[in-house]
Coordinates of C-alpha atoms and ligand atoms in Angstrom, one line a residue:
M937 CA 138.0 -155.1 37.1
T938 CA 138.9 -158.3 35.3
E939 CA 137.8 -158.4 31.7
T940 CA 135.7 -161.1 30.9
V941 CA 137.0 -164.1 28.7
Y942 CA 134.7 -165.3 26.3
D943 CA 135.2 -169.5 25.3
F944 CA 134.4 -168.6 21.9
I945 CA 133.9 -165.1 20.3
I946 CA 131.9 -165.1 17.1
V947 CA 132.8 -162.0 14.7
G948 CA 129.5 -161.1 12.4
A949 CA 125.7 -161.6 13.3
G950 CA 124.8 -162.7 9.6
S951 CA 123.1 -166.0 8.6
S952 CA 125.8 -168.2 10.0
G953 CA 127.0 -166.2 12.7
C954 CA 123.4 -166.0 14.5
V955 CA 123.0 -169.8 13.9
L956 CA 126.4 -170.6 15.4
A957 CA 125.8 -168.4 18.5
D958 CA 122.4 -170.3 19.4
R959 CA 124.0 -173.3 19.0
L960 CA 127.3 -172.9 20.6
S961 CA 125.4 -171.2 23.7
V962 CA 122.6 -173.7 23.9
S963 CA 123.8 -176.2 26.4
G964 CA 125.1 -173.1 28.9
K965 CA 128.2 -174.5 29.2
H966 CA 130.3 -171.8 27.1
K967 CA 130.5 -168.3 27.3
V968 CA 129.7 -166.5 23.9
L969 CA 130.5 -163.6 22.5
L970 CA 129.0 -162.1 19.1
V971 CA 130.0 -158.8 17.8
E972 CA 128.3 -157.2 15.2
A973 CA 129.4 -154.0 13.3
G974 CA 126.0 -152.9 12.6
G975 CA 122.8 -152.3 14.6
R976 CA 119.9 -154.2 16.1
N977 CA 117.7 -154.3 12.8
E978 CA 114.5 -154.4 14.6
T979 CA 112.7 -152.4 11.9
E980 CA 109.4 -152.8 10.2
L981 CA 111.9 -152.6 6.9
V982 CA 113.5 -155.8 7.9
N983 CA 110.3 -157.7 9.0
M984 CA 108.3 -157.0 6.0
P985 CA 109.2 -159.1 3.4
R986 CA 108.4 -156.8 0.6
A987 CA 109.9 -153.8 2.2
F988 CA 112.8 -155.2 1.1
M989 CA 113.4 -152.6 -1.8
K990 CA 113.3 -149.8 0.2
M991 CA 116.4 -151.2 2.1
F992 CA 118.5 -150.8 -0.8
G993 CA 121.0 -148.0 -0.4
N994 CA 120.4 -147.4 3.1
P995 CA 124.1 -148.0 4.8
T996 CA 122.1 -148.6 8.0
Y997 CA 121.2 -152.0 6.6
F998 CA 124.1 -152.6 3.7
W999 CA 127.5 -152.4 3.2
H1000 CA 128.4 -151.2 -0.2
F1001 CA 131.5 -152.6 -1.9
P1002 CA 132.5 -151.0 -5.4
I1003 CA 133.8 -153.5 -7.4
K1004 CA 136.9 -153.1 -9.7
P1005 CA 136.1 -151.8 -13.2
Q1006 CA 135.9 -154.1 -15.8
A1007 CA 136.4 -153.6 -19.6
G1008 CA 132.9 -154.0 -21.5
R1009 CA 130.9 -154.0 -18.1
P1010 CA 128.9 -150.4 -16.9
A1011 CA 130.9 -148.2 -14.7
G1012 CA 129.9 -148.1 -10.8
E1013 CA 129.3 -151.5 -10.1
V1014 CA 128.5 -152.2 -6.7
W1015 CA 127.9 -155.2 -4.4
P1016 CA 125.5 -154.6 -1.3
Y1017 CA 125.7 -157.0 1.6
G1018 CA 123.6 -157.0 4.9
R1019 CA 124.8 -155.4 8.1
G1020 CA 123.3 -155.7 11.7
L1021 CA 121.8 -158.4 13.2
G1022 CA 120.7 -161.3 10.9
G1023 CA 123.4 -159.9 8.3
S1024 CA 122.5 -160.4 4.7
S1025 CA 119.5 -162.9 5.9
S1026 CA 117.9 -159.4 7.3
T1027 CA 118.2 -157.8 3.9
N1028 CA 118.0 -160.4 1.2
G1029 CA 114.8 -161.3 -1.3
T1030 CA 114.1 -164.7 1.3
W1031 CA 114.2 -166.9 -1.8
Y1032 CA 114.6 -170.3 0.2
L1033 CA 116.7 -173.1 -1.4
R1034 CA 118.7 -175.8 0.6
G1035 CA 121.3 -176.5 -2.4
M1036 CA 121.6 -180.1 -3.8
P1037 CA 123.1 -183.4 -2.4
A1038 CA 125.7 -183.3 -5.2
D1039 CA 127.0 -179.9 -3.9
Y1040 CA 127.5 -181.2 -0.6
D1041 CA 128.7 -184.4 -1.7
G1042 CA 130.9 -182.7 -4.1
W1043 CA 132.6 -181.0 -1.0
A1044 CA 132.8 -184.0 0.7
A1045 CA 134.7 -185.8 -2.1
A1046 CA 137.0 -183.3 -2.5
G1047 CA 138.5 -184.3 0.8
H1048 CA 135.7 -183.1 3.5
P1049 CA 133.6 -186.0 4.7
E1050 CA 132.0 -183.6 7.3
W1051 CA 130.0 -181.6 4.6
S1052 CA 128.5 -184.9 2.8
W1053 CA 124.5 -184.7 2.1
T1054 CA 124.0 -187.6 4.8
E1055 CA 125.3 -184.9 7.4
I1056 CA 123.7 -181.8 6.0
S1057 CA 120.4 -183.2 5.4
R1058 CA 120.2 -184.3 8.9
C1059 CA 121.2 -180.5 9.7
F1060 CA 118.7 -179.1 7.4
Q1061 CA 115.8 -181.3 9.2
A1062 CA 116.7 -180.4 12.7
M1063 CA 116.9 -176.6 11.4
E1064 CA 113.7 -175.9 9.3
S1065 CA 110.2 -176.1 9.8
Y1066 CA 108.3 -176.7 6.9
R1067 CA 105.0 -177.9 6.9
G1068 CA 103.7 -177.5 2.9
E1069 CA 101.3 -180.3 1.8
D1070 CA 103.8 -181.9 -0.5
A1071 CA 107.1 -181.4 2.0
H1072 CA 109.6 -184.1 0.9
P1073 CA 110.4 -186.6 3.8
T1074 CA 113.6 -185.2 4.4
R1075 CA 112.2 -181.9 5.5
G1076 CA 112.1 -180.5 9.0
R1077 CA 108.5 -179.8 10.7
D1078 CA 109.3 -178.4 13.9
G1079 CA 113.1 -176.6 13.9
P1080 CA 113.7 -173.0 14.5
L1081 CA 113.7 -171.7 11.0
Q1082 CA 110.3 -171.2 9.4
V1083 CA 109.9 -171.6 5.6
T1084 CA 106.9 -171.0 3.8
Q1085 CA 105.3 -171.6 0.3
L1086 CA 104.5 -168.3 -1.9
P1087 CA 100.7 -168.4 -1.5
Y1088 CA 100.1 -166.3 -5.0
R1089 CA 98.1 -168.1 -7.7
S1090 CA 96.6 -166.9 -11.0
P1091 CA 96.1 -168.3 -14.3
A1092 CA 99.5 -167.1 -15.8
I1093 CA 101.8 -168.1 -12.8
A1094 CA 99.9 -171.5 -13.2
A1095 CA 100.7 -171.5 -16.8
T1096 CA 104.3 -170.9 -16.1
I1097 CA 104.6 -174.1 -14.4
E1098 CA 102.6 -175.8 -17.2
A1099 CA 105.5 -174.5 -19.6
G1100 CA 108.4 -176.0 -17.6
V1101 CA 106.3 -179.3 -17.7
E1102 CA 106.0 -178.9 -21.3
M1103 CA 109.4 -178.5 -21.6
G1104 CA 110.2 -181.7 -19.5
L1105 CA 110.8 -180.7 -16.2
P1106 CA 109.2 -182.6 -13.5
R1107 CA 106.5 -180.8 -11.7
L1108 CA 107.5 -180.3 -7.9
G1109 CA 105.3 -180.1 -4.9
D1110 CA 108.2 -179.2 -3.0
I1111 CA 111.0 -177.3 -4.9
N1112 CA 113.6 -178.5 -1.8
T1113 CA 113.2 -181.9 -3.0
P1114 CA 116.5 -183.2 -3.3
G1115 CA 118.5 -184.5 -6.2
T1116 CA 116.3 -183.6 -9.0
L1117 CA 115.7 -180.9 -11.8
G1118 CA 112.0 -179.4 -11.6
I1119 CA 109.5 -176.6 -11.6
G1120 CA 107.4 -175.3 -9.0
Y1121 CA 106.3 -172.7 -6.4
T1122 CA 108.8 -170.7 -4.7
Q1123 CA 110.0 -171.5 -1.3
A1124 CA 110.8 -168.4 1.2
S1125 CA 112.5 -167.6 4.6
V1126 CA 109.3 -166.0 5.6
D1127 CA 107.5 -167.2 8.7
R1128 CA 104.0 -168.2 9.1
R1129 CA 103.1 -165.1 10.6
G1130 CA 104.3 -163.1 6.9
R1131 CA 107.6 -161.9 8.6
R1132 CA 111.3 -162.2 7.6
A1133 CA 112.7 -165.4 8.9
S1134 CA 116.3 -163.8 9.3
S1135 CA 118.9 -166.0 11.1
Y1136 CA 118.4 -163.1 14.0
R1137 CA 114.6 -163.8 14.2
A1138 CA 114.8 -167.7 13.9
F1139 CA 117.6 -168.5 15.9
L1140 CA 119.5 -165.5 17.8
K1141 CA 116.5 -163.6 19.4
P1142 CA 115.2 -166.7 21.0
A1143 CA 118.5 -167.4 22.6
L1144 CA 119.0 -163.6 23.8
S1145 CA 118.0 -164.4 27.2
R1146 CA 120.6 -166.8 28.0
P1147 CA 123.2 -165.6 30.7
N1148 CA 126.0 -167.1 28.7
L1149 CA 125.5 -165.6 25.3
T1150 CA 126.3 -161.4 25.0
V1151 CA 126.2 -159.6 22.0
L1152 CA 127.8 -156.5 21.2
T1153 CA 126.1 -154.3 18.3
D1154 CA 127.7 -151.4 16.9
A1155 CA 131.1 -153.0 17.3
L1156 CA 133.5 -153.2 14.6
V1157 CA 136.0 -155.7 14.8
E1158 CA 139.4 -154.4 13.6
K1159 CA 141.6 -157.5 13.5
V1160 CA 142.1 -160.7 15.1
E1161 CA 144.9 -160.7 18.0
L1162 CA 147.5 -163.5 17.5
D1163 CA 150.1 -164.8 20.0
D1164 CA 152.0 -166.2 17.8
K1165 CA 150.3 -168.9 16.0
R1166 CA 147.3 -168.7 18.3
A1167 CA 144.2 -166.4 18.2
V1168 CA 143.7 -164.8 21.4
G1169 CA 141.0 -162.5 21.1
I1170 CA 139.7 -159.6 19.1
K1171 CA 140.3 -155.8 18.3
V1172 CA 137.3 -154.3 18.4
R1173 CA 136.4 -150.5 18.1
T1174 CA 133.0 -149.0 19.6
A1175 CA 131.7 -146.0 20.1
N1176 CA 133.5 -146.1 23.7
G1177 CA 137.0 -146.8 21.8
T1178 CA 138.9 -149.5 20.9
R1179 CA 139.9 -152.7 23.3
I1180 CA 140.8 -156.1 23.2
I1181 CA 138.5 -158.9 24.0
K1182 CA 140.0 -162.3 25.0
A1183 CA 139.2 -165.6 23.5
G1184 CA 139.4 -168.6 25.8
R1185 CA 139.0 -171.2 23.2
E1186 CA 138.2 -169.7 19.5
V1187 CA 137.6 -166.9 17.4
I1188 CA 135.2 -167.5 15.0
L1189 CA 135.2 -164.9 11.7
S1190 CA 131.4 -165.1 10.1
A1191 CA 131.8 -161.7 8.8
G1192 CA 130.9 -163.0 5.1
A1193 CA 132.7 -163.7 2.0
L1194 CA 134.1 -160.2 1.5
Q1195 CA 134.7 -159.4 5.0
S1196 CA 136.3 -162.5 6.6
P1197 CA 139.2 -162.8 4.1
K1198 CA 139.6 -158.8 4.8
L1199 CA 140.0 -159.4 8.5
L1200 CA 142.2 -162.3 8.0
Q1201 CA 144.8 -160.1 5.9
L1202 CA 144.2 -157.0 8.2
S1203 CA 145.5 -159.4 11.0
G1204 CA 148.4 -160.4 8.8
I1205 CA 147.0 -163.9 7.4
G1206 CA 146.9 -164.0 3.8
P1207 CA 149.1 -163.6 0.4
V1208 CA 152.4 -161.8 1.3
E1209 CA 152.4 -159.5 -1.6
V1210 CA 148.6 -158.0 -0.7
L1211 CA 150.0 -157.7 3.0
R1212 CA 153.1 -156.2 2.2
A1213 CA 151.4 -153.6 -0.5
A1214 CA 149.0 -152.6 2.3
G1215 CA 151.4 -152.2 5.0
V1216 CA 150.3 -155.2 7.2
A1217 CA 153.2 -157.1 9.1
V1218 CA 153.1 -160.8 7.9
Q1219 CA 152.0 -163.4 10.8
H1220 CA 151.3 -166.2 8.3
S1221 CA 151.7 -166.5 4.8
M1222 CA 148.9 -167.8 3.0
E1223 CA 147.8 -167.6 -0.7
A1224 CA 144.1 -168.9 -0.7
V1225 CA 143.1 -165.9 1.6
G1226 CA 140.6 -163.7 -0.3
R1227 CA 141.2 -166.2 -3.7
H1228 CA 138.9 -168.2 -5.5
L1229 CA 136.0 -165.7 -4.8
A1230 CA 132.9 -166.9 -7.1
D1231 CA 129.3 -165.2 -7.3
H1232 CA 126.3 -166.8 -9.2
A1233 CA 125.8 -164.0 -12.4
M1234 CA 122.1 -163.7 -13.2
F1235 CA 120.0 -161.6 -15.8
S1236 CA 116.6 -160.7 -16.2
L1237 CA 114.4 -160.8 -19.6
S1238 CA 111.0 -159.4 -19.4
Y1239 CA 108.0 -159.7 -21.7
R1240 CA 104.7 -158.1 -22.1
L1241 CA 102.1 -159.8 -19.9
H1242 CA 98.6 -160.3 -21.6
N1243 CA 95.2 -161.7 -20.3
D1244 CA 96.5 -160.8 -16.5
P1245 CA 97.1 -157.2 -14.9
G1246 CA 100.2 -158.7 -13.0
F1247 CA 101.9 -156.7 -10.5
N1248 CA 103.1 -153.6 -12.3
R1249 CA 100.0 -151.2 -10.8
E1250 CA 100.0 -153.0 -7.6
F1251 CA 103.0 -151.0 -5.8
S1252 CA 101.8 -147.2 -6.0
G1253 CA 99.0 -145.3 -5.1
W1254 CA 96.0 -146.9 -3.0
R1255 CA 96.8 -150.2 -4.3
L1256 CA 99.9 -150.1 -2.3
M1257 CA 98.1 -148.6 0.7
T1258 CA 95.7 -151.5 0.5
H1259 CA 98.3 -154.1 0.6
V1260 CA 100.2 -152.5 3.5
A1261 CA 96.9 -152.4 5.4
R1262 CA 96.0 -156.1 4.3
Y1263 CA 99.5 -156.9 5.6
Y1264 CA 99.1 -155.4 9.1
L1265 CA 95.6 -156.8 9.4
T1266 CA 96.1 -160.5 8.2
R1267 CA 99.8 -160.8 7.8
K1268 CA 98.8 -161.9 4.5
G1269 CA 99.1 -160.6 0.8
L1270 CA 101.5 -159.2 -1.8
M1271 CA 103.5 -157.4 1.2
A1272 CA 104.1 -160.7 3.1
Y1273 CA 106.7 -162.2 0.4
T1274 CA 109.3 -161.1 -2.2
S1275 CA 110.9 -163.6 -4.0
P1276 CA 109.7 -164.7 -7.9
E1277 CA 106.2 -167.0 -7.6
V1278 CA 107.7 -169.8 -9.3
T1279 CA 111.2 -171.4 -9.1
A1280 CA 112.5 -173.4 -12.0
L1281 CA 115.8 -175.8 -11.8
L1282 CA 117.0 -176.7 -14.9
S1283 CA 120.4 -178.3 -16.5
L1284 CA 122.0 -177.2 -19.9
H1285 CA 124.7 -179.7 -19.2
G1286 CA 122.2 -182.7 -19.1
R1287 CA 122.7 -183.7 -15.3
P1288 CA 119.1 -184.9 -14.0
D1289 CA 120.1 -184.5 -10.4
W1290 CA 122.0 -181.3 -10.1
P1291 CA 120.9 -177.9 -11.8
D1292 CA 123.3 -175.8 -13.5
V1293 CA 120.6 -172.7 -14.2
Q1294 CA 117.9 -171.3 -11.8
F1295 CA 115.1 -169.5 -13.1
G1296 CA 112.8 -167.2 -10.9
I1297 CA 109.6 -166.4 -12.6
G1298 CA 107.1 -163.5 -11.7
P1299 CA 104.3 -161.1 -13.2
F1300 CA 106.2 -158.0 -13.1
S1301 CA 108.7 -155.9 -15.1
M1302 CA 111.2 -153.3 -14.0
R1303 CA 112.1 -150.3 -15.8
S1304 CA 115.7 -149.9 -16.9
S1305 CA 117.9 -147.9 -14.2
A1306 CA 118.5 -145.0 -17.0
E1307 CA 114.6 -144.6 -17.0
I1308 CA 114.2 -144.8 -13.0
K1309 CA 117.1 -142.2 -12.9
A1310 CA 115.4 -139.6 -15.6
D1311 CA 112.0 -140.0 -13.8
P1312 CA 112.4 -141.5 -10.1
G1313 CA 108.6 -140.7 -9.0
R1314 CA 107.3 -143.4 -11.5
G1315 CA 108.9 -146.3 -9.3
A1316 CA 110.7 -149.0 -10.3
L1317 CA 108.0 -150.9 -12.5
E1318 CA 106.9 -150.6 -15.8
A1319 CA 103.2 -148.9 -16.3
K1320 CA 102.4 -152.1 -18.6
P1321 CA 102.0 -155.6 -17.4
G1322 CA 105.0 -157.6 -17.6
I1323 CA 106.3 -160.8 -16.6
T1324 CA 109.9 -161.9 -15.8
V1325 CA 112.1 -164.3 -15.8
N1326 CA 115.5 -164.2 -13.6
A1327 CA 118.0 -166.5 -14.7
I1328 CA 121.1 -167.6 -12.6
A1329 CA 124.0 -169.2 -13.6
L1330 CA 124.5 -171.7 -10.8
R1331 CA 128.1 -173.2 -11.7
P1332 CA 130.5 -170.5 -12.4
K1333 CA 134.3 -171.5 -13.5
S1334 CA 135.3 -167.5 -13.2
R1335 CA 137.0 -166.5 -9.8
G1336 CA 137.8 -163.4 -8.5
T1337 CA 139.3 -161.9 -5.8
V1338 CA 139.4 -159.7 -2.6
S1339 CA 142.7 -157.5 -1.2
I1340 CA 142.8 -155.1 1.5
R1341 CA 144.4 -152.0 0.2
S1342 CA 145.6 -150.3 3.7
A1343 CA 146.0 -151.7 7.3
D1344 CA 143.0 -149.6 8.2
I1345 CA 139.5 -151.5 8.6
T1346 CA 137.7 -148.8 7.4
D1347 CA 139.3 -148.6 4.1
Q1348 CA 137.8 -150.4 1.4
I1349 CA 138.9 -153.2 -0.2
E1350 CA 139.3 -154.3 -3.7
V1351 CA 137.1 -156.5 -5.2
D1352 CA 137.8 -158.1 -8.5
A1353 CA 134.8 -160.1 -9.6
N1354 CA 136.7 -160.7 -12.8
W1355 CA 133.4 -161.7 -14.6
W1356 CA 134.1 -163.8 -17.5
G1357 CA 137.7 -164.8 -16.2
D1358 CA 136.8 -167.9 -17.7
P1359 CA 135.3 -167.5 -21.0
A1360 CA 133.2 -170.6 -20.9
D1361 CA 131.0 -168.8 -18.3
K1362 CA 129.8 -165.9 -21.2
A1363 CA 129.3 -168.9 -23.7
F1364 CA 127.1 -170.4 -21.3
M1365 CA 125.0 -167.6 -20.5
V1366 CA 124.3 -167.1 -24.1
E1367 CA 123.1 -170.6 -24.0
M1368 CA 120.8 -169.4 -20.9
V1369 CA 119.2 -166.5 -22.9
R1370 CA 118.3 -169.1 -25.7
L1371 CA 116.8 -171.4 -22.8
V1372 CA 114.6 -168.4 -21.5
R1373 CA 113.5 -167.7 -24.8
R1374 CA 112.5 -171.6 -25.6
Y1375 CA 111.0 -171.5 -22.3
M1376 CA 108.8 -168.6 -22.6
R1377 CA 107.7 -170.1 -26.1
Q1378 CA 106.0 -173.0 -24.9
P1379 CA 102.5 -173.5 -26.1
A1380 CA 101.1 -173.0 -22.4
L1381 CA 102.6 -169.5 -22.1
K1382 CA 100.7 -168.3 -25.7
P1383 CA 97.9 -166.6 -24.0
F1384 CA 99.9 -164.4 -21.6
V1385 CA 103.5 -163.8 -23.0
G1386 CA 103.7 -161.2 -25.6
E1387 CA 107.0 -159.6 -27.1
E1388 CA 110.3 -159.7 -25.6
V1389 CA 110.8 -156.4 -24.1
V1390 CA 114.6 -156.8 -22.5
P1391 CA 116.7 -157.4 -24.1
G1392 CA 114.3 -157.3 -27.4
P1393 CA 113.9 -159.9 -30.1
R1394 CA 116.4 -158.3 -32.6
I1395 CA 119.4 -159.4 -30.1
E1396 CA 119.4 -162.4 -32.1
S1397 CA 123.0 -163.9 -33.0
D1398 CA 125.5 -165.0 -30.2
E1399 CA 127.7 -162.1 -30.8
Q1400 CA 125.0 -159.7 -30.3
I1401 CA 123.6 -161.7 -26.9
A1402 CA 127.0 -161.8 -25.7
E1403 CA 127.1 -157.9 -26.0
V1404 CA 124.1 -157.5 -24.3
L1405 CA 125.3 -160.1 -21.5
E1406 CA 128.0 -157.2 -20.3
W1407 CA 125.2 -154.8 -19.3
L1408 CA 122.5 -157.3 -18.6
T1409 CA 124.5 -159.4 -16.4
S1410 CA 124.0 -158.1 -12.6
P1411 CA 125.8 -160.0 -9.6
G1412 CA 123.7 -162.6 -7.8
V1413 CA 124.8 -161.2 -4.3
H1414 CA 126.1 -164.7 -3.5
A1415 CA 129.5 -164.5 -2.9
T1416 CA 131.2 -167.7 -1.6
G1417 CA 134.9 -169.3 -1.7
S1418 CA 137.0 -166.5 -0.6
C1419 CA 138.3 -168.6 2.4
R1420 CA 137.4 -171.7 1.1
M1421 CA 138.1 -175.2 2.2
G1422 CA 141.1 -176.9 0.8
G1423 CA 144.9 -178.2 1.7
R1424 CA 147.4 -176.3 3.3
S1425 CA 148.2 -175.4 -0.3
D1426 CA 145.3 -174.3 -1.8
G1427 CA 142.8 -174.0 0.9
V1428 CA 142.4 -171.6 3.8
V1429 CA 140.2 -173.7 6.3
D1430 CA 140.3 -177.8 6.7
G1431 CA 136.9 -179.5 6.6
R1432 CA 136.3 -178.6 10.6
L1433 CA 136.5 -174.7 9.3
R1434 CA 140.0 -174.3 11.3
V1435 CA 142.1 -171.8 9.6
H1436 CA 145.2 -173.8 8.5
G1437 CA 148.4 -173.1 10.7
I1438 CA 146.7 -171.2 13.3
Q1439 CA 145.4 -172.5 16.4
G1440 CA 142.2 -171.2 17.6
L1441 CA 141.0 -169.5 14.9
R1442 CA 138.1 -170.7 12.2
V1443 CA 136.0 -169.3 9.5
V1444 CA 132.1 -170.1 9.5
D1445 CA 130.2 -168.6 6.7
C1446 CA 129.7 -168.4 2.7
S1447 CA 133.4 -167.7 2.4
V1448 CA 134.4 -171.4 3.2
M1449 CA 132.5 -172.9 0.3
P1450 CA 134.9 -174.4 -2.0
V1451 CA 132.4 -174.5 -4.7
P1452 CA 129.3 -172.3 -4.7
P1453 CA 126.0 -174.5 -4.1
A1454 CA 123.3 -174.9 -7.1
G1455 CA 121.1 -172.2 -5.3
N1456 CA 120.5 -169.6 -3.3
T1457 CA 123.1 -169.3 -0.5
N1458 CA 121.1 -167.9 2.6
G1459 CA 120.0 -171.6 3.6
P1460 CA 123.3 -173.2 2.6
A1461 CA 125.0 -170.4 5.0
M1462 CA 122.6 -170.9 8.0
V1463 CA 123.5 -174.8 7.4
I1464 CA 127.2 -174.1 7.6
G1465 CA 126.7 -172.3 11.0
W1466 CA 124.8 -175.2 12.6
R1467 CA 127.0 -178.2 11.3
A1468 CA 130.0 -175.7 12.1
A1469 CA 128.7 -175.8 15.7
E1470 CA 128.5 -179.4 16.0
L1471 CA 131.9 -179.5 15.1
I1472 CA 133.8 -177.1 17.4
L1473 CA 131.5 -178.4 20.1
Q1474 CA 132.8 -182.0 19.3
D1475 CA 136.5 -180.6 19.0
A1476 CA 135.9 -178.6 22.8
G1477 CA 134.8 -182.1 23.8
Ligands
FAD2078 C1 120.7 -157.9 -1.7 C2 120.4 -159.1 -1.2 C3 119.8 -160.3 -1.7 C4 119.9 -161.6 -1.2 N1 118.8 -162.5 -1.7 C5 118.8 -163.7 -1.4 C6 117.5 -164.9 -1.4 O1 116.9 -164.2 -1.6 N2 117.7 -165.8 -1.3 C7 118.9 -166.2 -0.6 O2 119.1 -167.6 -0.2 N3 120.2 -165.6 -0.7 C8 120.1 -164.4 -0.9 N4 121.4 -163.5 -0.7 C9 122.4 -164.1 -0.4 C10 122.5 -164.5 1.2 O3 121.6 -163.6 1.8 C11 123.8 -164.4 1.7 O4 125.2 -165.4 0.9 C12 124.1 -165.1 3.1 O5 123.3 -164.5 3.8 C13 125.4 -164.7 3.6 O6 125.6 -165.2 5.0 P1 127.3 -164.9 5.7 O7 126.8 -165.6 7.4 O8 128.3 -165.6 4.6 O9 127.4 -163.4 5.9 P2 126.3 -162.5 6.0 O10 125.0 -162.6 6.5 O11 126.7 -161.0 5.1 O12 126.7 -161.9 7.7 C14 128.2 -161.0 7.6 C15 127.9 -160.4 9.0 O13 129.1 -160.1 9.2 C16 129.2 -158.5 9.9 N5 130.5 -158.1 9.9 C17 131.2 -158.0 8.6 N6 132.7 -157.7 8.9 C18 132.4 -157.2 10.5 C19 133.2 -156.8 11.3 N7 134.5 -156.3 10.8 N8 132.9 -156.4 12.4 C20 131.8 -156.8 13.2 N9 130.9 -157.2 12.4 C21 131.1 -157.4 11.0 C22 128.1 -157.7 8.9 O14 127.8 -156.6 9.2 C23 127.0 -158.9 8.6 O15 126.2 -158.7 9.6 C24 121.2 -162.2 -1.0 C25 122.3 -161.4 -0.6 C26 122.0 -159.9 -0.6 C27 123.4 -159.0 -0.4

């Protein structure tokens, strides 16, 4: 029997990979194979947005990457990323932002004109279906990806928007208005029937019946097969053993910002010292593979909430059962979304068109992990009403690394997050804590916001705040940059996402972002898949 040769083999069915598989197979002209290490992810835990918290720690849905211990930081830091069809878009918080024109125009100005906002805005418009009343004219209405605005309204939540306006932020009917700071109701990758709109459900599922598209799940790609400096296929492990599958045109890595560089390094493409130490023969020396890893650091400050019960009591006992029943009867209510109710995009450094801080504001407050560990039966939320501001640093300067430690795909990689590698990041986050506090003192919030619970008002001086930030800061799980676009000496891929020096090999996922976007990364990852497909099909003639 002759083995099928696929025109395109895509490794990883995540945010980017599912979009890519859809777009490359839509014409029917090309044979496309999509290979995913995880399973099909067709479960209610994935589909019901609020069930997201129940998936944590479950290896069916998540990879877990231990982070290299760092002095001052709590031990045992682990980054979770999604596994199975949809990848991290099947396991994320569904908070939907597109990134700003300045992000994409910055990539274009750095020598990659393919990624200008003009191009990317056109792609988002084709991808999205957003029908909010105040939709900006750049929003798409009829694309495959349904985006909805969070429906929850209450006096306290309305006041959180007023407080932003009092601080000088524009009030936005559409939080995805390009090129402005602002505050408004959050949008989510949740469809109009209250189901998670993962890249699987939005893009891949409708394409599954195409005869030219094959999807392999539970199939772990071990490496890219090279013939001299050309990618000719992949080595893949399934329950039936290990085999080579051939690619006629291209192999495309969409395995995410931690695993695409891993696969390049396992294939002998990467920094010579990393490959040698791991016992992998060097096929192509490339310093930038696994370097320049960035994440959005974030923290949450919580406060007592007055004159509003908030959500803390809603997710246990009979109330939780009522919400679940309501969800199944109407596809509405608290189980139909998960991200914070309100989003604010702010600038500490004064650019009115390009935020450097993002807030997510919601009427809930979490117990500390120590409290949860000591008494897990009481759930993750505090007993008394609370309100939380989740604050994300959007333009970090520190960069970390991803390195293989052996030639075996099943061995853990070393991930060095290098938090505060650039001390300016810590100083910036101290300013962010003060910004959250200033926001919470705005007059509109006076009737609702009481004392600060975490970290508490006694943490005052810059030194105290900096110390607290060591344990208060957590990963944004927005890893980018580890196979970044750039030149031959400082990048991994060019503007068309072709790996420098290797024919027939591209990387298409968050790892190619030269600089992290000013917002969450799922929307940008999907648009990278969409735009990359255009570039790949142009190159294929
Ligand atoms: C817990 C969590 C919450 C988040 N919340 C939000 C949010 O609310 N909003 C937002 O915009 N972003 C959020 N993000 C970030 C966002 O979801 C990711 O940045 C984005 O989905 C990454 O897309 P990707 O295509 O680069 O990789 P992924 O979507 O991670 O896809 C990579 C895929 O490759 C597969 N794979 C890896 N290695 C192999 C191999 N060797 N063989 C075969 N398959 C392989 C993986 O199983 C996975 O399916 C969150 C992320 C996480 C993890």
